[in-house]
Coordinates of C-alpha atoms in Angstrom, one line a residue:
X1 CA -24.2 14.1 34.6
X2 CA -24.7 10.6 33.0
X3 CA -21.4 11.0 31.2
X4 CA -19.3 11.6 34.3
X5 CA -20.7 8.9 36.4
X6 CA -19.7 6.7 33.9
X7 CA -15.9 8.3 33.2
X8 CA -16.1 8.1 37.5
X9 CA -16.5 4.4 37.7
X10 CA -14.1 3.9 34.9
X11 CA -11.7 5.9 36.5
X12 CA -12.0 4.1 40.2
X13 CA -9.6 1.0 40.6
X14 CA -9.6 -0.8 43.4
X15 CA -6.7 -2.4 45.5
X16 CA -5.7 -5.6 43.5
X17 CA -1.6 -7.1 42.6
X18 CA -0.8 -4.6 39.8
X19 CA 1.3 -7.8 37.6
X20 CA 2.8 -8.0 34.3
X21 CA 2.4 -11.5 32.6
X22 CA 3.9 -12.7 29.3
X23 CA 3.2 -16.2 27.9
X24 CA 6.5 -17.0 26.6
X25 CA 10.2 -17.5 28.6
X26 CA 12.3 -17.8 24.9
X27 CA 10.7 -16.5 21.7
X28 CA 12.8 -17.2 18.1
X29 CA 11.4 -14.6 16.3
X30 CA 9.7 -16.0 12.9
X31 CA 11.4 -14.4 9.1
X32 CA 8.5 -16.5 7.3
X33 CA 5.9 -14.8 8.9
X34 CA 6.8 -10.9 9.6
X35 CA 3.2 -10.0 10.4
X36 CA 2.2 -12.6 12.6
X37 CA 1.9 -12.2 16.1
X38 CA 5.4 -13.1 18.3
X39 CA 4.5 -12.0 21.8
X40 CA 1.9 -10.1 23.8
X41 CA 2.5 -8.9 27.3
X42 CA -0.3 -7.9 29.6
X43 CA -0.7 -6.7 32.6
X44 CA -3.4 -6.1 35.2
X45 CA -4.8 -2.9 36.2
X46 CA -3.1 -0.7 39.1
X47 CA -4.7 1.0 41.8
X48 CA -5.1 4.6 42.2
X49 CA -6.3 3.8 46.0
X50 CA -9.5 5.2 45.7
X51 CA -9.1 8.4 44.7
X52 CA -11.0 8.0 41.1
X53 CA -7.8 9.7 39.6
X54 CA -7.1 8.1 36.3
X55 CA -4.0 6.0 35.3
X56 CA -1.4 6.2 32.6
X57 CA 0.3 3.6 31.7
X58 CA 4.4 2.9 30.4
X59 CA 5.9 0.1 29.0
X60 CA 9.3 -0.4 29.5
X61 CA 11.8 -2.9 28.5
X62 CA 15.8 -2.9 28.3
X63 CA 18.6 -5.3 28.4
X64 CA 19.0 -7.8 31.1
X65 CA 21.3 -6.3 33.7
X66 CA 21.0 -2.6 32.1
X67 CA 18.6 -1.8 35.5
X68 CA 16.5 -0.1 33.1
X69 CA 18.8 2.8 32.3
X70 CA 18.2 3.2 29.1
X71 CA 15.8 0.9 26.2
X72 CA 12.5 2.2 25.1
X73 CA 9.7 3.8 27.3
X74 CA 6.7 3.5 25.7
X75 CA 3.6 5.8 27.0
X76 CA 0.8 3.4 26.1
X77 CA -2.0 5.4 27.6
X78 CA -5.0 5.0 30.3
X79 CA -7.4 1.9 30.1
X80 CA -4.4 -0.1 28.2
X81 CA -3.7 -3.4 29.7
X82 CA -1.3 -5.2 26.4
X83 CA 1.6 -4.6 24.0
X84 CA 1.8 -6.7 20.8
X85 CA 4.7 -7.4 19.0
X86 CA 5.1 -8.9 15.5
X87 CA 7.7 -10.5 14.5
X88 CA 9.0 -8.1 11.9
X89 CA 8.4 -5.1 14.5
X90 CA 10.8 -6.5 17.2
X91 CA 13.3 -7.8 15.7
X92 CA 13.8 -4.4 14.0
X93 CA 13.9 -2.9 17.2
X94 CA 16.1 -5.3 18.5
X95 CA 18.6 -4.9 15.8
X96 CA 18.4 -0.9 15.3
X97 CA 17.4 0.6 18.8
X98 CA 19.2 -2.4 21.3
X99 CA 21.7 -3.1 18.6
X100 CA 21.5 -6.9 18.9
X101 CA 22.9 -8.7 16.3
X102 CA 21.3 -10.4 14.0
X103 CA 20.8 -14.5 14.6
X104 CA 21.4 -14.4 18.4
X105 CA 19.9 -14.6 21.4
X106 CA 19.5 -11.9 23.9
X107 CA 17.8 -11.6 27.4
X108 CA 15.4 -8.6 27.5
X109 CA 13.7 -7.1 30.9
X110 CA 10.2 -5.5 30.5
X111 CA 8.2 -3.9 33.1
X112 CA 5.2 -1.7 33.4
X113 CA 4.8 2.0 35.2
X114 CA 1.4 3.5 36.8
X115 CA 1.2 6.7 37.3
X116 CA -1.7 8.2 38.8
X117 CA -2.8 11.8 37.3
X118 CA -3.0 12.5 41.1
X119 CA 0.9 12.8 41.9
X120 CA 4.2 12.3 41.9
X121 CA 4.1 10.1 44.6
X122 CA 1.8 7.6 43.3
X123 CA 4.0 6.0 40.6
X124 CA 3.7 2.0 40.9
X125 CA 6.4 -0.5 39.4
X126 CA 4.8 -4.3 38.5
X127 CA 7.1 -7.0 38.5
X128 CA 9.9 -7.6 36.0
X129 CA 9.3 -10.4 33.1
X130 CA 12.5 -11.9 31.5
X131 CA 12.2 -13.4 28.0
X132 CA 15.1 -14.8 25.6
X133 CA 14.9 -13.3 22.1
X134 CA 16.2 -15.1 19.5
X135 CA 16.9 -12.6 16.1
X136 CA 17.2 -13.2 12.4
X137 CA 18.8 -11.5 9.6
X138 CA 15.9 -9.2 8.2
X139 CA 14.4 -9.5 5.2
X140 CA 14.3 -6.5 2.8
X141 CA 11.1 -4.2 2.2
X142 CA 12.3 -3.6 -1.0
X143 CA 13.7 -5.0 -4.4
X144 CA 15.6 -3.6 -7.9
X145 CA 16.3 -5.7 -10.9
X146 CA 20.0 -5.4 -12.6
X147 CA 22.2 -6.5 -15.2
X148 CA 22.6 -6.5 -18.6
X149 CA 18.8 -7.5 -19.6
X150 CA 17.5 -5.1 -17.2
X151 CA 16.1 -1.8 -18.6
X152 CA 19.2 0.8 -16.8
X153 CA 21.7 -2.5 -17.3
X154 CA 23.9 -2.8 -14.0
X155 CA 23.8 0.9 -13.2
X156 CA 22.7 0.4 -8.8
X157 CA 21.5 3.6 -9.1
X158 CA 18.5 3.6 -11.9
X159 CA 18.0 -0.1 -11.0
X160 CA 14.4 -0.7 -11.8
X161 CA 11.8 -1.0 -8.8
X162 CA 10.3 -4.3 -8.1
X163 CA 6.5 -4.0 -6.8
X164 CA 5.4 -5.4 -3.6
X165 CA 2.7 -8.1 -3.9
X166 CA -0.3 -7.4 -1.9
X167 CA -1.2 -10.1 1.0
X168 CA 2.4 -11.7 0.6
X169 CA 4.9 -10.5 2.6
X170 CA 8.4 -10.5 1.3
X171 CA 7.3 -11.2 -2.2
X172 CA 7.8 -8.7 -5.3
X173 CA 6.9 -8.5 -9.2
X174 CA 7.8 -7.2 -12.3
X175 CA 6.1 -7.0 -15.6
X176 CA 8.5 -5.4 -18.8
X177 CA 10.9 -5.9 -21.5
X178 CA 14.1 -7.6 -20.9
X179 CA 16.7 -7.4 -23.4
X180 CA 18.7 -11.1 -24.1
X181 CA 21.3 -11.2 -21.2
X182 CA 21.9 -11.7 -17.4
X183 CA 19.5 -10.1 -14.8
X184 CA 20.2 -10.2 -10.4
X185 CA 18.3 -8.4 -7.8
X186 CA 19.9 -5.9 -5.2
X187 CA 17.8 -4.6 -1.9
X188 CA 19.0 -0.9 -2.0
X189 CA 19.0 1.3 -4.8
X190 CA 22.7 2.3 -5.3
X191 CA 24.5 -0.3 -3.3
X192 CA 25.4 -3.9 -4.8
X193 CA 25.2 -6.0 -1.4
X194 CA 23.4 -7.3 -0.4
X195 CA 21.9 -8.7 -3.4
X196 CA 20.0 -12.3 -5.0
X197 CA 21.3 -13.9 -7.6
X198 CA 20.8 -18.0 -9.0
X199 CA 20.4 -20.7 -6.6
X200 CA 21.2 -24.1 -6.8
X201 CA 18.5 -24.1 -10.3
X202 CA 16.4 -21.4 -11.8
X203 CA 13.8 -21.3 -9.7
X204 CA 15.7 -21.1 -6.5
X205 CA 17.2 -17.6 -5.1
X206 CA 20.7 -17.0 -3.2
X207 CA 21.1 -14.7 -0.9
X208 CA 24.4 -13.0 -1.2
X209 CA 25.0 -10.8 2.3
X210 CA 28.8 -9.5 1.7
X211 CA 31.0 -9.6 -1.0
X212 CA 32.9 -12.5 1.2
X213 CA 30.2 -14.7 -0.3
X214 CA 31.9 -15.9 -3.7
X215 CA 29.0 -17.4 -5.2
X216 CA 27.1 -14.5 -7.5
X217 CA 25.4 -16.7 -10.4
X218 CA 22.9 -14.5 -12.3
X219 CA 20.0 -15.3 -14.4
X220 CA 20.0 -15.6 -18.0
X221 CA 17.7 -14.2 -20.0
X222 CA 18.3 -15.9 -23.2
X223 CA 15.9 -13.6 -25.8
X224 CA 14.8 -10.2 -25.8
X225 CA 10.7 -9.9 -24.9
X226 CA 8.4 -8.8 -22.4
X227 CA 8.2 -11.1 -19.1
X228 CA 6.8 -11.4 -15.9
X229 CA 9.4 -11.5 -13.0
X230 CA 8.2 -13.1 -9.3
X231 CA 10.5 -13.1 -6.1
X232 CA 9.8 -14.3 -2.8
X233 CA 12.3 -13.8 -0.4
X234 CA 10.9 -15.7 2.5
X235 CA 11.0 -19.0 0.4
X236 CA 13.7 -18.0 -1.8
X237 CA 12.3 -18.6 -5.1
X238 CA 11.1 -16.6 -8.5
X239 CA 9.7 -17.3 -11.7
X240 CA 10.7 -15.8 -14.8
X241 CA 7.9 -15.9 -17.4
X242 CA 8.2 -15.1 -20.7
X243 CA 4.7 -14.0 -22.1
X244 CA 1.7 -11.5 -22.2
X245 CA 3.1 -8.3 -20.2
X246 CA 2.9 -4.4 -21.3
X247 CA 5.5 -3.2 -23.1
X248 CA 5.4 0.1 -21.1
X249 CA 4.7 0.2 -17.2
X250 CA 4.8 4.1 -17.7
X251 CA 3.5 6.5 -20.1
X252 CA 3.1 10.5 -20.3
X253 CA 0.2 12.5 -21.2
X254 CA 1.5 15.6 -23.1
X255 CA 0.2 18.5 -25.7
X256 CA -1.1 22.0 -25.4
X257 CA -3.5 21.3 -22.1
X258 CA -0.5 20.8 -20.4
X259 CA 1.7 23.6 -21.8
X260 CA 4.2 20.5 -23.3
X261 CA 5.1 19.4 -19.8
X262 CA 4.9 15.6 -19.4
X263 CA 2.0 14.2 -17.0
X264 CA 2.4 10.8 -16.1
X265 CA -0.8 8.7 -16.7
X266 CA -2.1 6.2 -14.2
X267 CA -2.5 2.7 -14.9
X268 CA -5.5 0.8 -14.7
X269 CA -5.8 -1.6 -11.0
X270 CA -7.3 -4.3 -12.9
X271 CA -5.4 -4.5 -16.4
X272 CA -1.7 -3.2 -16.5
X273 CA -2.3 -2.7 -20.1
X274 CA -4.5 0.1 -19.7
X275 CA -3.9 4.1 -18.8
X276 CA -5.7 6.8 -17.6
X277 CA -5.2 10.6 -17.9
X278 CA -8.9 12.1 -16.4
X279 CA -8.8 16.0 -15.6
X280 CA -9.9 19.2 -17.1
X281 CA -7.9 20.2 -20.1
X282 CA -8.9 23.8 -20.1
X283 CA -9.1 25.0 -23.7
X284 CA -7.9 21.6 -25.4
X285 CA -5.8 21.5 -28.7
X286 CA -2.9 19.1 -29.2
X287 CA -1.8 16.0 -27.7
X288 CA 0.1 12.9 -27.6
X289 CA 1.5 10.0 -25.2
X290 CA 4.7 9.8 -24.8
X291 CA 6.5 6.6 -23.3
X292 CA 9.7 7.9 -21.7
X293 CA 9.2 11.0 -19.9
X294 CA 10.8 14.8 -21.3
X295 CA 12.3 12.7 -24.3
X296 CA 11.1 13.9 -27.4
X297 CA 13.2 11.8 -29.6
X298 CA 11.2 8.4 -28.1
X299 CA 8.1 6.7 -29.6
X300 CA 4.6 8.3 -29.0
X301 CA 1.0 6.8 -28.9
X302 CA -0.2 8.9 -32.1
X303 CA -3.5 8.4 -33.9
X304 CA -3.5 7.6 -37.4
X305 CA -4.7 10.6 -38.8
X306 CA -3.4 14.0 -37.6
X307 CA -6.0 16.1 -35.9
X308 CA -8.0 13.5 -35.0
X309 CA -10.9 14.9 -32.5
X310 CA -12.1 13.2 -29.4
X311 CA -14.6 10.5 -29.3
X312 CA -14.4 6.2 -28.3
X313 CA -13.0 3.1 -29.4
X314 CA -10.6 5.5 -31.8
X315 CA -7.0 3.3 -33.8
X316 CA -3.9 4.2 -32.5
X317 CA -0.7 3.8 -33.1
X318 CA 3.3 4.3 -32.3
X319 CA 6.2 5.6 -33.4
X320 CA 9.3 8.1 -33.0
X321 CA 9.7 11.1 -35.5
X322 CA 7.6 12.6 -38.0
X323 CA 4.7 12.5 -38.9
X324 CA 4.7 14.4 -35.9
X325 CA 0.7 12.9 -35.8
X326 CA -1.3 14.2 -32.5
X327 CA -5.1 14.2 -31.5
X328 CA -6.6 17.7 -31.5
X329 CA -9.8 17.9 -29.2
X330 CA -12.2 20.3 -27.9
X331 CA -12.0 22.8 -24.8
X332 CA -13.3 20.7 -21.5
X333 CA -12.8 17.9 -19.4
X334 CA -12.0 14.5 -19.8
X335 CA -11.8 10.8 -19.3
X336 CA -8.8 9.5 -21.3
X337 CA -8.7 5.8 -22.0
X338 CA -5.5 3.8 -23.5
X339 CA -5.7 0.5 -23.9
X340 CA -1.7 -0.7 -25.1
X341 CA -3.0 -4.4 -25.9
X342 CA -5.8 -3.2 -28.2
X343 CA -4.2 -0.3 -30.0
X344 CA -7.4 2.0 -29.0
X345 CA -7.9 5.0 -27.1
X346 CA -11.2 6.9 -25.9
X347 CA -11.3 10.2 -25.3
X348 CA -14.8 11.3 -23.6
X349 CA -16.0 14.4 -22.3
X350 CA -16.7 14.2 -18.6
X351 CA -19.8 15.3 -17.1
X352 CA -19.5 14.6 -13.0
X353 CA -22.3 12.7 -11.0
X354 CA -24.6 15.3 -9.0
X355 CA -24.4 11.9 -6.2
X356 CA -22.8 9.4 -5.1
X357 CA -23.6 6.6 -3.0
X358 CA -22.5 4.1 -0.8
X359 CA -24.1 0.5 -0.1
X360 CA -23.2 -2.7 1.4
X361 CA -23.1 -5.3 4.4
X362 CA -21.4 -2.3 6.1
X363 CA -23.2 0.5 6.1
X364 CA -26.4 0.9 7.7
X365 CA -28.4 0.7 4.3
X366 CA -26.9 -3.0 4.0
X367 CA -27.8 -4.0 0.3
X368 CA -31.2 -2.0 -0.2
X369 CA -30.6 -0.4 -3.2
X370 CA -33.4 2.1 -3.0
X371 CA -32.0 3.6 0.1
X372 CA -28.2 3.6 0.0
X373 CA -26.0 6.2 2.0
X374 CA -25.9 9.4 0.0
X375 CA -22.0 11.0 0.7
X376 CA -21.3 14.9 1.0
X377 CA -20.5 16.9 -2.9
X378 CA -17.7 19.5 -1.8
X379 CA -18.9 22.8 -2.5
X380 CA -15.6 23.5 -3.8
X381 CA -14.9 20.6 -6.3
X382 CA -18.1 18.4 -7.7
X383 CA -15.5 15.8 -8.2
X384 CA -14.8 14.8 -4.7
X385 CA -17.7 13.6 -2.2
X386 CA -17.1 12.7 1.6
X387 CA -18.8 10.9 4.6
X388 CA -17.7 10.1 8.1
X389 CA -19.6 7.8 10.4
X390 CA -20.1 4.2 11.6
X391 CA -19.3 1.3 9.5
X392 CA -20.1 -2.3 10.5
X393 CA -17.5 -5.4 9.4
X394 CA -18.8 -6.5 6.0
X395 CA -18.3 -5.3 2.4
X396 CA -18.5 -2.0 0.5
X397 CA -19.0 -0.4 -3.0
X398 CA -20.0 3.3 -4.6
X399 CA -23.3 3.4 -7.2
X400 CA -22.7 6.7 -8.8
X401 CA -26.6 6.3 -9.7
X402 CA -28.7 4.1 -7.6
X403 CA -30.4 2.5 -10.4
X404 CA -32.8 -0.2 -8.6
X405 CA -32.1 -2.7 -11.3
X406 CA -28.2 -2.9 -9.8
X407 CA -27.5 -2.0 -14.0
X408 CA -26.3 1.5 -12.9
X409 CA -22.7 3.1 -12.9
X410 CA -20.5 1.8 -9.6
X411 CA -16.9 2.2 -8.3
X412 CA -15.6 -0.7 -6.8
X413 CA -12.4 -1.6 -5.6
X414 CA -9.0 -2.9 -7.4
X415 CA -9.4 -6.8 -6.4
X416 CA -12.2 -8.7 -4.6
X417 CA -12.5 -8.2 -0.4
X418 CA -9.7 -5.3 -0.8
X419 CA -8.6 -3.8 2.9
X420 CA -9.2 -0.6 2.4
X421 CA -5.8 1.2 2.1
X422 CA -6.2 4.3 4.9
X423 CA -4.8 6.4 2.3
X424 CA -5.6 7.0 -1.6
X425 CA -5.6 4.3 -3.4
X426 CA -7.0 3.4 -7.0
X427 CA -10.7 2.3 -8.1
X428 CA -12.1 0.4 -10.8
X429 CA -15.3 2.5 -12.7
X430 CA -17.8 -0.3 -14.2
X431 CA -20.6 1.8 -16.0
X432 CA -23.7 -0.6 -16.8
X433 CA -23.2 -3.4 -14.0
X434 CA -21.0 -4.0 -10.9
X435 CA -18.3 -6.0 -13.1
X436 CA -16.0 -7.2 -12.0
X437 CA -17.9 -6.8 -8.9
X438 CA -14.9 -6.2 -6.3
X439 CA -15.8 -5.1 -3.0
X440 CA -13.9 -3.3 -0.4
X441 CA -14.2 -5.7 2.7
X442 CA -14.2 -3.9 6.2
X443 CA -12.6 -5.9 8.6
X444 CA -13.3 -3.6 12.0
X445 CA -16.4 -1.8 12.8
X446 CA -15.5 1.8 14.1
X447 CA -15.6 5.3 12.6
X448 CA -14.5 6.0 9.1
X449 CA -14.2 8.8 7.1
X450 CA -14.1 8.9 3.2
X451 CA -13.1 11.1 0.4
X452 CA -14.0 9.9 -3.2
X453 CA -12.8 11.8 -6.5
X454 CA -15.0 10.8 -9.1
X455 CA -12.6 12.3 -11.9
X456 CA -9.0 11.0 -10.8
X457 CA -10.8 7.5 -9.7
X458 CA -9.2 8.0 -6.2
X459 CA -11.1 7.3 -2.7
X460 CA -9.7 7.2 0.6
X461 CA -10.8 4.9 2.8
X462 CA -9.7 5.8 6.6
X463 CA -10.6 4.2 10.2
X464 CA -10.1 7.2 12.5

């Protein structure tokens, strides 16, 4: 009975002005800063006139003059009172839904609908809030490298990917080996423009947004080697650095586990040098690495000596065509180690963790190492644990062991205070010590649920 008194007097709203209120008359929408807040509307609650029926909520806004006949209508649900925009957010919506285009201004309406779950009859209109957008031209979510340097040359349609960087929007890398030659940047695979070439000097981009624009300068790349490539497209510059990069962003685990089918290896969060291939290998028997996927004509990570059996810290090298040189190991599962800037592999036998546990400023256990939160082994898979409950804002990491002198095995995140992703994303395994000691840094308190896999190295961290 407690329950529904307190749904009842959630539910009752008394007679009051049912207004809609936004801060802002004219709003330029902001290109440098996509994810920051441009406008937040609110409105008050309406009444539903003492019957303690509840209220639901639309949000409504359309082109000035349009009468609301058509524009979005957005069910926001009971008990909400806002509607928060980013910058990014609306002006895509204001260039693909309303059709505005880019760099203008255009007058929007925006009102709010009640309707009480009690009828028809009670639907209630607040009043209507005019604000001037002003649009930009928007700034790709994505980024390919071209030309004559690159690795597919100018082909649009194998031009190589350029990675997001994490916490700066807009801005993309590359680490690989460019050949001696010219080198641009296009926004979508398979279609030239709109593209970046050369500014004014070699640290400045051009935007190039139809072929009308005659200035399409590249970048030289004036010897062949292994470089770092950095684009941001909110400030319009890069940096080309020539220097300490893998010479391979991919690589293929292949033999007799795998029938001869090509399984791509993952690469290490904190070292792009490194790759991992962890999973049960069923009877074992031959394998190499191959660095260009089906192609059995490319180079291969070998070892030295042919047949050579598992174990750590083990020479390798690389090369295409015979001696056809592979390892040969033992039936079971396994944790496969490359390490490209060393020239050494290990190859250990894996043997899962009957726990795992989680500790931190927020869980309940806090950093009391004697009595962390113990997760869930699936009956199904000793690989994988879960847990779903309460977590606190604060920071997070796995011991696989609990060892009170904090010099046990841990799983800890790709980079220091990482926002947990909501879906899988990599870990770092230290055995021996938290090192690097990277937390995962919750920045909302709410319930979470989480799936780690001990063997791929995988957890997913998710606020339901």
């Amino acid at each position: 009975m407690g329950c529904k008194k307190e749904d009842y007097m959630e539910l009752f709203k008394e007679e009051k002005p049912f207004e809609l209120k936004a801060p802002k008359e004219n709003v330029a929408l902001d290109a440098a800063n996509p994810e920051q807040e441009a406008i937040k509307f609110t409105w008050t609650a309406a009444s539903n006139h003492g019957t303690n029926a509840a209220i639901t909520y639309t949000f409504q806004m359309d082109v000035q003059g349009n009468n609301f006949a058509g524009g979005i209508s957005e069910n926001v649900g009971r008990e909400a009172y806002e509607r928060v925009y980013k910058n990014e957010e609306l002006n895509n919506l204001l260039l693909n839904t309303f059709k505005v285009a880019a760099d203008t201004e255009v007058t929007m309406e925006v009102r709010i609908i009640a309707q009480v779950a009690s009828g028809e009859g009670m639907k209630q209109h607040t009043n209507v809030k005019t604000v001037v957008f002003k649009t930009h031209t928007p700034i790709s979510n994505t980024l390919y490298i071209i030309g004559s340097a690159a690795p597919h040359g100018w082909s649009a349609d194998q031009a190589e990917e350029m990675k997001p960087v994490e916490g700066t929007p807009k801005a993309f890398a590359w680490s690989g080996r460019l050949s001696a030659g010219e080198i641009k940047f296009i926004t979508t695979k398979g279609q030239f423009i709109p593209s970046y070439g050369k500014g004014s000097n070699n640290s400045e981009l051009h935007f190039r947004k139809t072929d009308a624009d005659t200035s399409d300068e590249k970048f030289t790349i004036a010897e062949s080697g292994v470089y770092t490539v950095k684009v941001n497209l909110i400030n319009l510059t890069i940096s080309i650095t020539k220097g300490e990069a893998p010479e391979y962003t991919e690589l293929w685990f292949v033999g007799e586990p795998t029938g001869w089918s090509f399984k791509k290896m993952t690469i290490d969060p904190a070292d792009p040098f490194v790759f991992h291939y962890n999973a049960d290998l069923g009877n074992g028997g031959e394998f190499k690495i191959g660095t260009k996927e089906g192609d059995w004509l490319a180079v291969f990570f070998r070892p030295k000596e042919n047949n050579t059996a598992e174990g750590s810290d083990l020479p390798v090298k690389k090369w295409a065509g015979d001696p056809d040189n592979k390892w040969k190991i033992a039936a079971g599962t396994y944790k496969i180690t490359l390490n490209t800037r060393t020239m050494k592999i290990d190859i250990v036998p894996f043997t899962p963790y009957t726990g795992m546990y989680m500790i931190g400023s927020a869980t309940d256990a806090g950093w009391d190492i004697n009595n962390p939160i113990a997760m869930t082994v699936d009956n199904s898979n000793p690989n994988v644990f879960t847990w779903e409950g309460d977590l606190k804002a604060g920071e997070l990491k796995f011991s696989c062991d609990k060892k009170s002198d904090w010099g046990g095995d841990w799983f800890l995140a790709a980079k220091a205070d990482k926002a947990p992703a909501g879906v899988e994303e990599p870990m770092i395994f230290s055995a021996h010590g938290s090192n690097p000691d990277n937390k995962w840094k919750i920045s909302e308190a709410g319930t979470y649920k989480i799936s780690l896999n001990q063997l791929t190295q995988k957890v997913i961290i998710k606020k339901q």
